[in-house]
Tab-separated table of C-alpha atoms in Angstrom:
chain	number	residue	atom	x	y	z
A	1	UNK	CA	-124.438	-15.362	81.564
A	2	UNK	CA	-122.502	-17.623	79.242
A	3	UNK	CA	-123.977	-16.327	76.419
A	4	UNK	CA	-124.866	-12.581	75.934
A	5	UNK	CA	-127.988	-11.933	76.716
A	6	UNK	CA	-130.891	-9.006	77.394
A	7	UNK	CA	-131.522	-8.035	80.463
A	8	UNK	CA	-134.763	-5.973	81.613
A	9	UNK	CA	-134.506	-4.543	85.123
A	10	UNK	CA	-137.757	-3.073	86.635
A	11	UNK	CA	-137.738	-0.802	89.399
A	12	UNK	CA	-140.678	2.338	90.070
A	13	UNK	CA	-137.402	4.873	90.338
A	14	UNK	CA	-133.819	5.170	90.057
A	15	UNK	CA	-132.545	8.437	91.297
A	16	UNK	CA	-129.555	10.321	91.092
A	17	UNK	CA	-128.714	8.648	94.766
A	18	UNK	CA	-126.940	6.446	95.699
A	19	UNK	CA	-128.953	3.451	95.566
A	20	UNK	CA	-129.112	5.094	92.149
A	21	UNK	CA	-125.412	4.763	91.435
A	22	UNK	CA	-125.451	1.319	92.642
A	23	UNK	CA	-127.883	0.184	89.622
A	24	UNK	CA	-126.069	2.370	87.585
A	25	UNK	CA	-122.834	0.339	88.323
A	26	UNK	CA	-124.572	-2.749	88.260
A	27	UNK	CA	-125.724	-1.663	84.847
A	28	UNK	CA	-122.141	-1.077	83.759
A	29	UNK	CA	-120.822	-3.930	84.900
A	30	UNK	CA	-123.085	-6.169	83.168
A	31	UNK	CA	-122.795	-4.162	79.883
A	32	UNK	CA	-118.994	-4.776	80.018
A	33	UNK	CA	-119.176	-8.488	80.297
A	34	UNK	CA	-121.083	-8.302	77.366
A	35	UNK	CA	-124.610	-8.663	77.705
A	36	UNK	CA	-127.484	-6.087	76.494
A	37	UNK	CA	-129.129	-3.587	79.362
A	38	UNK	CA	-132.071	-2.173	79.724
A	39	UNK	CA	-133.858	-0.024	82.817
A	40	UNK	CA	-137.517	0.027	82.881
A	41	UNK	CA	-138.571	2.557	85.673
A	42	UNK	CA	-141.643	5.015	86.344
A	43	UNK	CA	-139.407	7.545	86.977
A	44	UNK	CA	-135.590	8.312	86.478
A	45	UNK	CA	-133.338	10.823	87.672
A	46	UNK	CA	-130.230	9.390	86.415
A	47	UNK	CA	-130.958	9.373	82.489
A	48	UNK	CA	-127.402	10.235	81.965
A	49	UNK	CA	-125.495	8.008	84.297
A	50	UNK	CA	-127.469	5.438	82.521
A	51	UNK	CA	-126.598	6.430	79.025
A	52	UNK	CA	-122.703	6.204	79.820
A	53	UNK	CA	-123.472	2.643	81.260
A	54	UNK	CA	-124.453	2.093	77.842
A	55	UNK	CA	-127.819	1.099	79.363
A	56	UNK	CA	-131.276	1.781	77.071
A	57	UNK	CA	-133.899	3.458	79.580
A	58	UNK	CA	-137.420	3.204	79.429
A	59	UNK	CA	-139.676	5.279	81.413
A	60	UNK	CA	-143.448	3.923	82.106
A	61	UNK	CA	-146.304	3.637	84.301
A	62	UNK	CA	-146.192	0.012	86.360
A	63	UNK	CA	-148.396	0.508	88.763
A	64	UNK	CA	-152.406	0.338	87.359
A	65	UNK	CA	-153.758	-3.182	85.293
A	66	UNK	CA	-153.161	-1.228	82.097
A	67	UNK	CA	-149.949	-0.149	82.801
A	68	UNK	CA	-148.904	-3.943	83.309
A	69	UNK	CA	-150.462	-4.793	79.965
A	70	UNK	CA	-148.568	-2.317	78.110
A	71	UNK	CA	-145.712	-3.560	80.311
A	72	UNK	CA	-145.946	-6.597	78.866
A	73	UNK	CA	-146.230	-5.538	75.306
A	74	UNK	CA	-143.646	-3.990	75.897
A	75	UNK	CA	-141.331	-6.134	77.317
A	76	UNK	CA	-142.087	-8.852	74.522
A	77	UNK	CA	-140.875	-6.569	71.969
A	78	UNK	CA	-137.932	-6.220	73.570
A	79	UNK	CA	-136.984	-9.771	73.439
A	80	UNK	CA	-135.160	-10.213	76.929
A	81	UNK	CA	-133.951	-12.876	78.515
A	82	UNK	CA	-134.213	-12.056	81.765
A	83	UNK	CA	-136.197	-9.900	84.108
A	84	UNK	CA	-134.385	-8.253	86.641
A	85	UNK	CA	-136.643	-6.477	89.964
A	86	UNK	CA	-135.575	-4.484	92.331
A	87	UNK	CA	-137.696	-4.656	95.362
A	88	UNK	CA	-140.913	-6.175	96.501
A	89	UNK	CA	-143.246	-3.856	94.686
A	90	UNK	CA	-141.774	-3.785	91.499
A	91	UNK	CA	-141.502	-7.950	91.561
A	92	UNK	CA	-145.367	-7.519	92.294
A	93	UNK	CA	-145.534	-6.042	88.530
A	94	UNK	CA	-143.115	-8.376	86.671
A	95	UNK	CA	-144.048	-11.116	88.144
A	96	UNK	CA	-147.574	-11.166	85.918
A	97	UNK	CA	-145.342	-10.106	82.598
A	98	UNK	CA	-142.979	-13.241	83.306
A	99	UNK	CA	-145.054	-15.472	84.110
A	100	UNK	CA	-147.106	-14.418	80.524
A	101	UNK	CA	-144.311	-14.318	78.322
A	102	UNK	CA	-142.343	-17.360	79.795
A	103	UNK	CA	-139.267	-15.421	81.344
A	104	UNK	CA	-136.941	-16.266	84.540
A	105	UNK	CA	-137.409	-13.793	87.330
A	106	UNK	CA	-134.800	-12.594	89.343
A	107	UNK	CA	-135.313	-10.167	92.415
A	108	UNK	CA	-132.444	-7.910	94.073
A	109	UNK	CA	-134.080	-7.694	97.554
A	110	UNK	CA	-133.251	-4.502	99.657
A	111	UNK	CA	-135.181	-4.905	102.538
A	112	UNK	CA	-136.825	-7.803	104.770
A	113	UNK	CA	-140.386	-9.032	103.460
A	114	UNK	CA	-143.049	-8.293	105.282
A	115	UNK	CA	-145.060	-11.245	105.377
A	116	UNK	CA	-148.310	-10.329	106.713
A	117	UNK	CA	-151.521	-7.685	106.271
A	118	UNK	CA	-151.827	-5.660	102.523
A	119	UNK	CA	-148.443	-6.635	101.356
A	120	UNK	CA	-148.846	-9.958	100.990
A	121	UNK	CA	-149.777	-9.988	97.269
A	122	UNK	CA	-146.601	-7.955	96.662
A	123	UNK	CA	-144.406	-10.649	99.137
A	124	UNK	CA	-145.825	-13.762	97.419
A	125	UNK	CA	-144.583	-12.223	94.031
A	126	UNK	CA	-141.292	-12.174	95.491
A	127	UNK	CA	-141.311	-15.413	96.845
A	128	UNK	CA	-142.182	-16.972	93.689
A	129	UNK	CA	-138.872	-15.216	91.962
A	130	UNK	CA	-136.969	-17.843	90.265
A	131	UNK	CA	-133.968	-16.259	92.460
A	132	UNK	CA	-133.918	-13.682	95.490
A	133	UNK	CA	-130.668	-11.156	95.848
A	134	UNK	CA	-130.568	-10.516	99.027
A	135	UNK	CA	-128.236	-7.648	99.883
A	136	UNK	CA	-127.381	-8.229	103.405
A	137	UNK	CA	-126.963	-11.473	105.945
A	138	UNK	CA	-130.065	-10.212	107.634
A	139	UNK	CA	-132.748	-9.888	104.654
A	140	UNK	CA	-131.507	-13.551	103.522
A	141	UNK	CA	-131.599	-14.801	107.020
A	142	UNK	CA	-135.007	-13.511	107.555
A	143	UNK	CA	-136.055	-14.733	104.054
A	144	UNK	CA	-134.935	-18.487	105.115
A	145	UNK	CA	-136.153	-18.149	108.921
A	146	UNK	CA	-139.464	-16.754	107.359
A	147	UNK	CA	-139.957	-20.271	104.817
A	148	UNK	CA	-141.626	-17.265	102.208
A	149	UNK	CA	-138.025	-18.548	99.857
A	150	UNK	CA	-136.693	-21.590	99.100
A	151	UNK	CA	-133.291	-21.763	100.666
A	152	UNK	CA	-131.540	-22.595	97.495
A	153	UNK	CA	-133.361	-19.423	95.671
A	154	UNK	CA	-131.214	-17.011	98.086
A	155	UNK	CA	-128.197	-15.701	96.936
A	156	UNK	CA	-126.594	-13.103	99.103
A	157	UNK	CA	-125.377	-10.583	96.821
A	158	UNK	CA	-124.473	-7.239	98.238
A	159	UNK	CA	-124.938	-4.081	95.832
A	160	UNK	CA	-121.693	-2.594	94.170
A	161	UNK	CA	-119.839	0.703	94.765
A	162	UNK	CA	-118.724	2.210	91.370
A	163	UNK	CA	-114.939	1.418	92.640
A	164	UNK	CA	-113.805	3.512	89.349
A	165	UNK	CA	-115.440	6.835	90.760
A	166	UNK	CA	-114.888	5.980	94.368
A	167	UNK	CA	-111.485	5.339	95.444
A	168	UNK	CA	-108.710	7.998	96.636
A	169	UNK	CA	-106.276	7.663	94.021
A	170	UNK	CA	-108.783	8.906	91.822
A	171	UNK	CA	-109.409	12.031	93.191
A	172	UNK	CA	-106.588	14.421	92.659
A	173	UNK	CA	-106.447	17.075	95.376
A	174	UNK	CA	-107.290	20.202	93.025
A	175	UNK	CA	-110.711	19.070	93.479
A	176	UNK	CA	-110.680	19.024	97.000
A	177	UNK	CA	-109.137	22.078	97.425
A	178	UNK	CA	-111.955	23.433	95.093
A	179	UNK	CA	-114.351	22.709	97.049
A	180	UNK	CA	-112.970	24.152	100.451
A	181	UNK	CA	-112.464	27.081	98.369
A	182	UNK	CA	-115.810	27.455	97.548
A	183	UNK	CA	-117.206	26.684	101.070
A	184	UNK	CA	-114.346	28.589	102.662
A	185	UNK	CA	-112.970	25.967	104.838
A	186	UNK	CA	-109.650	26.218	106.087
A	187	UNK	CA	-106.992	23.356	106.973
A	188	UNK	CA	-107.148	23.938	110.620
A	189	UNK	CA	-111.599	22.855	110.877
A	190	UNK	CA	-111.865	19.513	111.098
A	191	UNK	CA	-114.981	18.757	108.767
A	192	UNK	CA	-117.947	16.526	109.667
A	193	UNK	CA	-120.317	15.494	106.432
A	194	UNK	CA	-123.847	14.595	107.117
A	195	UNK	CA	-125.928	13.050	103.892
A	196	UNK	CA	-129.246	13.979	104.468
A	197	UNK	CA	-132.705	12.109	102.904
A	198	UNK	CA	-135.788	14.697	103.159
A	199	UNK	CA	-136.800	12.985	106.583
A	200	UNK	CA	-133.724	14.559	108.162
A	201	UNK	CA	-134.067	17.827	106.142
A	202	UNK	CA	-137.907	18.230	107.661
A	203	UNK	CA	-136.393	17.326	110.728
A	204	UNK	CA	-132.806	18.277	111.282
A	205	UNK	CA	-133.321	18.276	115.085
A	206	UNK	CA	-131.793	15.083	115.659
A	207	UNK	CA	-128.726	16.773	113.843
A	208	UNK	CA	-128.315	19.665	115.761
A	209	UNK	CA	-128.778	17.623	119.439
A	210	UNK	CA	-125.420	16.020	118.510
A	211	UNK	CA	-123.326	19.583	117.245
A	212	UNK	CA	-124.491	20.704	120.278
A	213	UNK	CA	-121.472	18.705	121.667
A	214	UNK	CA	-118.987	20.872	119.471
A	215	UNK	CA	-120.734	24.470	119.679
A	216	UNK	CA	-117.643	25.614	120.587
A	217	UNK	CA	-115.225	23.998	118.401
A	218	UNK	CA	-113.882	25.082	114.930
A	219	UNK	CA	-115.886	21.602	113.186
A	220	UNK	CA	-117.882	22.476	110.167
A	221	UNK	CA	-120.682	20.277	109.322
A	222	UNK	CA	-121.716	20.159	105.637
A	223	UNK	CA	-125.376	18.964	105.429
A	224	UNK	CA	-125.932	17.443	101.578
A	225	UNK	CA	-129.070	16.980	100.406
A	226	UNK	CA	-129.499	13.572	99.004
A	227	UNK	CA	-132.460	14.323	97.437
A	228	UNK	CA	-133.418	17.224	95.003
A	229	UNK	CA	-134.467	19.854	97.526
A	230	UNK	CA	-136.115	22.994	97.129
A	231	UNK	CA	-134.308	26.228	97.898
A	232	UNK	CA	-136.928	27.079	100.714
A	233	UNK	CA	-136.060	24.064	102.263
A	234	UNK	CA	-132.922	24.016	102.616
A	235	UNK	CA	-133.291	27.851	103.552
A	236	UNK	CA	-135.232	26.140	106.288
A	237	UNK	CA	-132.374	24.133	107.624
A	238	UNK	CA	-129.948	26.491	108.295
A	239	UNK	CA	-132.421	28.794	109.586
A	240	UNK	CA	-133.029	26.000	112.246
A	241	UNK	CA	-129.220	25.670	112.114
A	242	UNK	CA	-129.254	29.367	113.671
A	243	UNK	CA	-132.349	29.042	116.237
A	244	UNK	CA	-130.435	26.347	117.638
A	245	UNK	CA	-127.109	28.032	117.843
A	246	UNK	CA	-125.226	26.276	115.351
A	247	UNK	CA	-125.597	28.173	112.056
A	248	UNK	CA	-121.471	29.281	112.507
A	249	UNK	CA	-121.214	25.571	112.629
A	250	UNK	CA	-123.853	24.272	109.525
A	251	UNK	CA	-122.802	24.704	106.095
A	252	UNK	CA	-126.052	23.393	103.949
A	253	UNK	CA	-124.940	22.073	100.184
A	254	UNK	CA	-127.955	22.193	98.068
A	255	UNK	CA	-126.544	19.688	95.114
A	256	UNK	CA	-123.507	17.940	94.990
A	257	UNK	CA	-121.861	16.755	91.915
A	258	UNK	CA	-118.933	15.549	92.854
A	259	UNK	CA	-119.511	12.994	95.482
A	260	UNK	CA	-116.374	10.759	96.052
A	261	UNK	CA	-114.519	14.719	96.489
A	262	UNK	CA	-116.657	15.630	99.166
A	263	UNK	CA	-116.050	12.180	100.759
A	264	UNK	CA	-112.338	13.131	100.374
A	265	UNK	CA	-112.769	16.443	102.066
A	266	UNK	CA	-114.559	15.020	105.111
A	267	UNK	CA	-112.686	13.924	108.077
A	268	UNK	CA	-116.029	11.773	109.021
A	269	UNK	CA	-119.376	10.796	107.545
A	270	UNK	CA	-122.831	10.905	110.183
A	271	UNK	CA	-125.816	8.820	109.066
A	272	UNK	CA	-128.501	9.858	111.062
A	273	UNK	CA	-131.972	8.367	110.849
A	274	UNK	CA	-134.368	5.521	110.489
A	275	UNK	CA	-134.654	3.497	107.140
A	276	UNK	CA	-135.680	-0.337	106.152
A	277	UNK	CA	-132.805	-0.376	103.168
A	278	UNK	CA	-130.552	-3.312	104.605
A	279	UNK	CA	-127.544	-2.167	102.526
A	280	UNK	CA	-126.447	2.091	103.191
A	281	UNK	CA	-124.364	2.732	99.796
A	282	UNK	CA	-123.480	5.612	101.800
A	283	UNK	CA	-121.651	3.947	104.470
A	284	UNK	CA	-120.099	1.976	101.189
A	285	UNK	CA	-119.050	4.642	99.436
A	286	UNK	CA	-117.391	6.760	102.689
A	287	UNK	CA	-115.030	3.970	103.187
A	288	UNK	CA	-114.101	3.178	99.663
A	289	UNK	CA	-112.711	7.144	100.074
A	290	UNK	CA	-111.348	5.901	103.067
A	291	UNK	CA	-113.549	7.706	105.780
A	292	UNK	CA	-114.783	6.280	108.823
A	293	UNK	CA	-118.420	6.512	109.440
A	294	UNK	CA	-120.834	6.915	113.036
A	295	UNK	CA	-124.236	5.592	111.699
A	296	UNK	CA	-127.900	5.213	113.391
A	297	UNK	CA	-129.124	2.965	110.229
A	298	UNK	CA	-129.479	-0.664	109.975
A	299	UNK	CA	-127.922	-0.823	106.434
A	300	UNK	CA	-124.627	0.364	108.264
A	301	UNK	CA	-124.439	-2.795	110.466
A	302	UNK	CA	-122.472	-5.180	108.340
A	303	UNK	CA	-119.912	-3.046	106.487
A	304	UNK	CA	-118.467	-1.260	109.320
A	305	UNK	CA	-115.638	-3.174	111.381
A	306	UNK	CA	-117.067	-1.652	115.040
A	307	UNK	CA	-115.104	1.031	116.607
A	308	UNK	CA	-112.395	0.078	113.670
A	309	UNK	CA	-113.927	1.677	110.393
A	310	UNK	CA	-116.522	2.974	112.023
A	311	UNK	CA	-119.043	2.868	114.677
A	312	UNK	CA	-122.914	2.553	114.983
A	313	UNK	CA	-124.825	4.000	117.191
A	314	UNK	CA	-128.041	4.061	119.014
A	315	UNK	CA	-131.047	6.398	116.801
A	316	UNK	CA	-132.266	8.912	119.280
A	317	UNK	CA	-129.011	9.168	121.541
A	318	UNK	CA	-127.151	12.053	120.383
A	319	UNK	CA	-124.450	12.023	123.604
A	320	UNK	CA	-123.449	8.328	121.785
A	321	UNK	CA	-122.992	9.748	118.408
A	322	UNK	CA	-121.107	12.699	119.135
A	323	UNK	CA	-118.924	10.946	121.960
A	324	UNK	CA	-118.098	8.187	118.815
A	325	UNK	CA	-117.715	11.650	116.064
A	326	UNK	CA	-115.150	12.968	119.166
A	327	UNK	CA	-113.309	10.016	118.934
A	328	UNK	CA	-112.599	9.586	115.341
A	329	UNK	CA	-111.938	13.398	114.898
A	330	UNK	CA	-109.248	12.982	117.588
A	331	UNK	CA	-106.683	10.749	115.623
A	332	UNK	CA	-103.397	11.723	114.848
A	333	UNK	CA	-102.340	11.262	111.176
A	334	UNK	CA	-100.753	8.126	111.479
A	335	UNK	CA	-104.193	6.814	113.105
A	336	UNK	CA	-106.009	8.036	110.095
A	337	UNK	CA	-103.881	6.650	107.624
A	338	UNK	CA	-103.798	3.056	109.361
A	339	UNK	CA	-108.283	3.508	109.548
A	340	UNK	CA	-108.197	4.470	105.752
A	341	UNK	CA	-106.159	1.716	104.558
A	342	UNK	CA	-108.501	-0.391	106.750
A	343	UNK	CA	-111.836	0.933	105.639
A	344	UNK	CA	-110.872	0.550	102.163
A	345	UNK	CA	-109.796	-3.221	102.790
A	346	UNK	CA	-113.086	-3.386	104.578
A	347	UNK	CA	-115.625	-2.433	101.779
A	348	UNK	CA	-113.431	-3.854	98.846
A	349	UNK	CA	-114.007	-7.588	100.977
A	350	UNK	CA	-117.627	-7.112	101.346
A	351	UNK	CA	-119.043	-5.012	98.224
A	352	UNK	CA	-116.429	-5.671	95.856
A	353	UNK	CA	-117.483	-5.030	92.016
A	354	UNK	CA	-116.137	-8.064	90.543
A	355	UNK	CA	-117.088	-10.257	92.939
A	356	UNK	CA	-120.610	-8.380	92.481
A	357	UNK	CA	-120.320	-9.504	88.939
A	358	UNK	CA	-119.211	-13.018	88.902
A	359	UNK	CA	-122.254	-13.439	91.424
A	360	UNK	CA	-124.667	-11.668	89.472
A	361	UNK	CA	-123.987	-13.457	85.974
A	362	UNK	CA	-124.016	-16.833	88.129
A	363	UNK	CA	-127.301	-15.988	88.900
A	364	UNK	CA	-128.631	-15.333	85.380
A	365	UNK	CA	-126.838	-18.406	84.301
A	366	UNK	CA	-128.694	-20.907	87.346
A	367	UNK	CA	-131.983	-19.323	85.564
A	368	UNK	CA	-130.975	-19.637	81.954
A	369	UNK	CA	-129.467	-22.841	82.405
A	370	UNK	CA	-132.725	-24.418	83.895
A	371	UNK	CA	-130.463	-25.242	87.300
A	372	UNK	CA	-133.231	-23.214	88.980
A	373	UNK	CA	-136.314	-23.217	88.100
């Protein structure tokens, strides 16, 4: 915005993900250029992230009718601007509060709308944003091909990596060498790190049908939870590790703090599974460390350069995965070097934090400024 202003962003969770981390960031960046920040969630894992983005958090029920009533009394005394939603559901809710109090919507859209059956209420909220983020090609091509948007409501804004956190110059290598320490990895195992949501933690079967390719290799797979996980679960895991044969293989991290380290310590990131996010932060954040990534998920698609930085592959087809994971773990160090440098030149084009910025504030100004209505 040209002037500073308040922005209110509504969401039912922010976690201490990484979708999390890209709010967070986009929280930071907005409170640098000058403008006030508030999070309104239902729940929030990230309290503290938040608080050194200089964000104010708010944590309330959105769902019921007398939630959004209190919603609104609430928002109103906060004086905002701007409200800010982060998918369809939560544009659903604010929606009603902006259209009572007179404010500008804007909606950061993560996935495609689904236009038909009990979703509609929540898809004509969206569609009457005063702007849609879309954060991939796809979810604003579907948004035009579907008519639900105005074409000159979609922006295609892609979500930030925190590019302070995630970059290898900021990592020194004590940290790295900390952790292999403390998972007793040596420099001859090449090291394979799987992110794992609690679908894959129920389920690690998928997992194990590709390290059944390298049973008899020296790899070490750490599986990190990216979700708070029980202890029994995760006992669970590498329990199924060991039915299957792999537990000298599966290394199972039940928190980890220090994310772009990890990232540092891994030859190459897996994404395994099924999920309707259009943007993986994961796949973001892997080649901001400069790591190349093999990934089943949609949200991968547009920030790898294929069989460059990275390469997708088909969910369910374990021989293409771990003929793609054989590949990368087979360059030489020059090769490595020459994919880093690449991966990194890759995701700083595409999710750039700046650019994130200037495209963001645009945004808020089109709103503010009456350009869009």
């Amino acid at each position: 915005m040209a002037r500073s202003g308040h922005v209110v962003h509504v969401l039912e969770a922010i976690g201490d993900d990484p979708p999390g981390r890209g709010l967070v960031t986009c929280a930071r960046l907005t409170g640098q250029a000058g403008h006030r920040v508030t999070v309104l969630a239902e729940r929030c894992g990230a309290a503290t992230a938040l608080r050194r983005a200089r964000a104010e958090l708010i944590e309330q029920p959105l769902a019921s009718r007398q939630a959004r009533r209190h919603l609104a009394e609430r928002i109103a005394a906060l004086d905002c601007d701007i409200l800010h939603a982060h998918s369809a559901p939560a544009a659903a809710t604010a929606q009603s509060v902006a259209r009572a109090l007179g404010l500008p919507l804007v909606l950061s859209l993560n996935a495609p709308l689904e236009l038909g059956g009990f979703r509609n209420r929540r898809n004509a909220a969206a569609a009457q944003a005063s702007i849609v983020l879309a954060v991939s090609d796809g979810v604003a091509r579907g948004l035009r091909d579907s008519g639900a948007v105005a074409p000159e409501r979609i922006r295609l804004l892609r979500p930030p990596y925190d590019a302070e956190q995630f970059s290898q110059a900021s990592v020194p290598g004590a940290r790295v060498v900390a952790l292999a320490e403390r998972w007793r990895l040596s420099d001859a195992q090449a090291v394979l790190l799987v992110p794992a949501d609690a679908a894959l933690l129920r389920g690690p079967r998928p997992l194990w049908d590709v390290l059944q390719a390298f049973a008899g290799s020296e790899l070490r797979c750490l599986v990190a939870a990216l979700d708070v996980a029980e202890p029994e679960e995760l006992r669970g895991v590498e329990e199924s590790a060991r039915q299957a044969g792999l537990g000298h293989l599966v290394h199972v991290l039940p928190r980890v703090d220090d994310w772009p380290a990890v990232y540092k310590l891994a030859d190459v990131v897996l994404r395994l599974g099924r999920s309707a996010w259009a943007h993986d932060m994961i796949t973001a954040e892997a080649q901001a460390m400069g790591r190349p990534v093999v990934s089943t998920l949609e949200g991968s698609r547009e920030l790898i350069v294929e069989q460059v930085t990275g390469r997708l592959v088909p969910d369910g087809d374990p021989g293409a995965a771990a003929e793609a994971l054989h590949g990368f773990l087979g360059l030489d160090g020059e090769a490595r070097e020459a994919l880093a440098a690449r991966a990194v030149d890759n995701i700083a084009r595409l999710a750039d934090p700046a650019r994130f910025l200037a495209g963001l504030l645009n945004a808020y100004d089109d709103v503010l400024s009456g350009r869009v209505a």
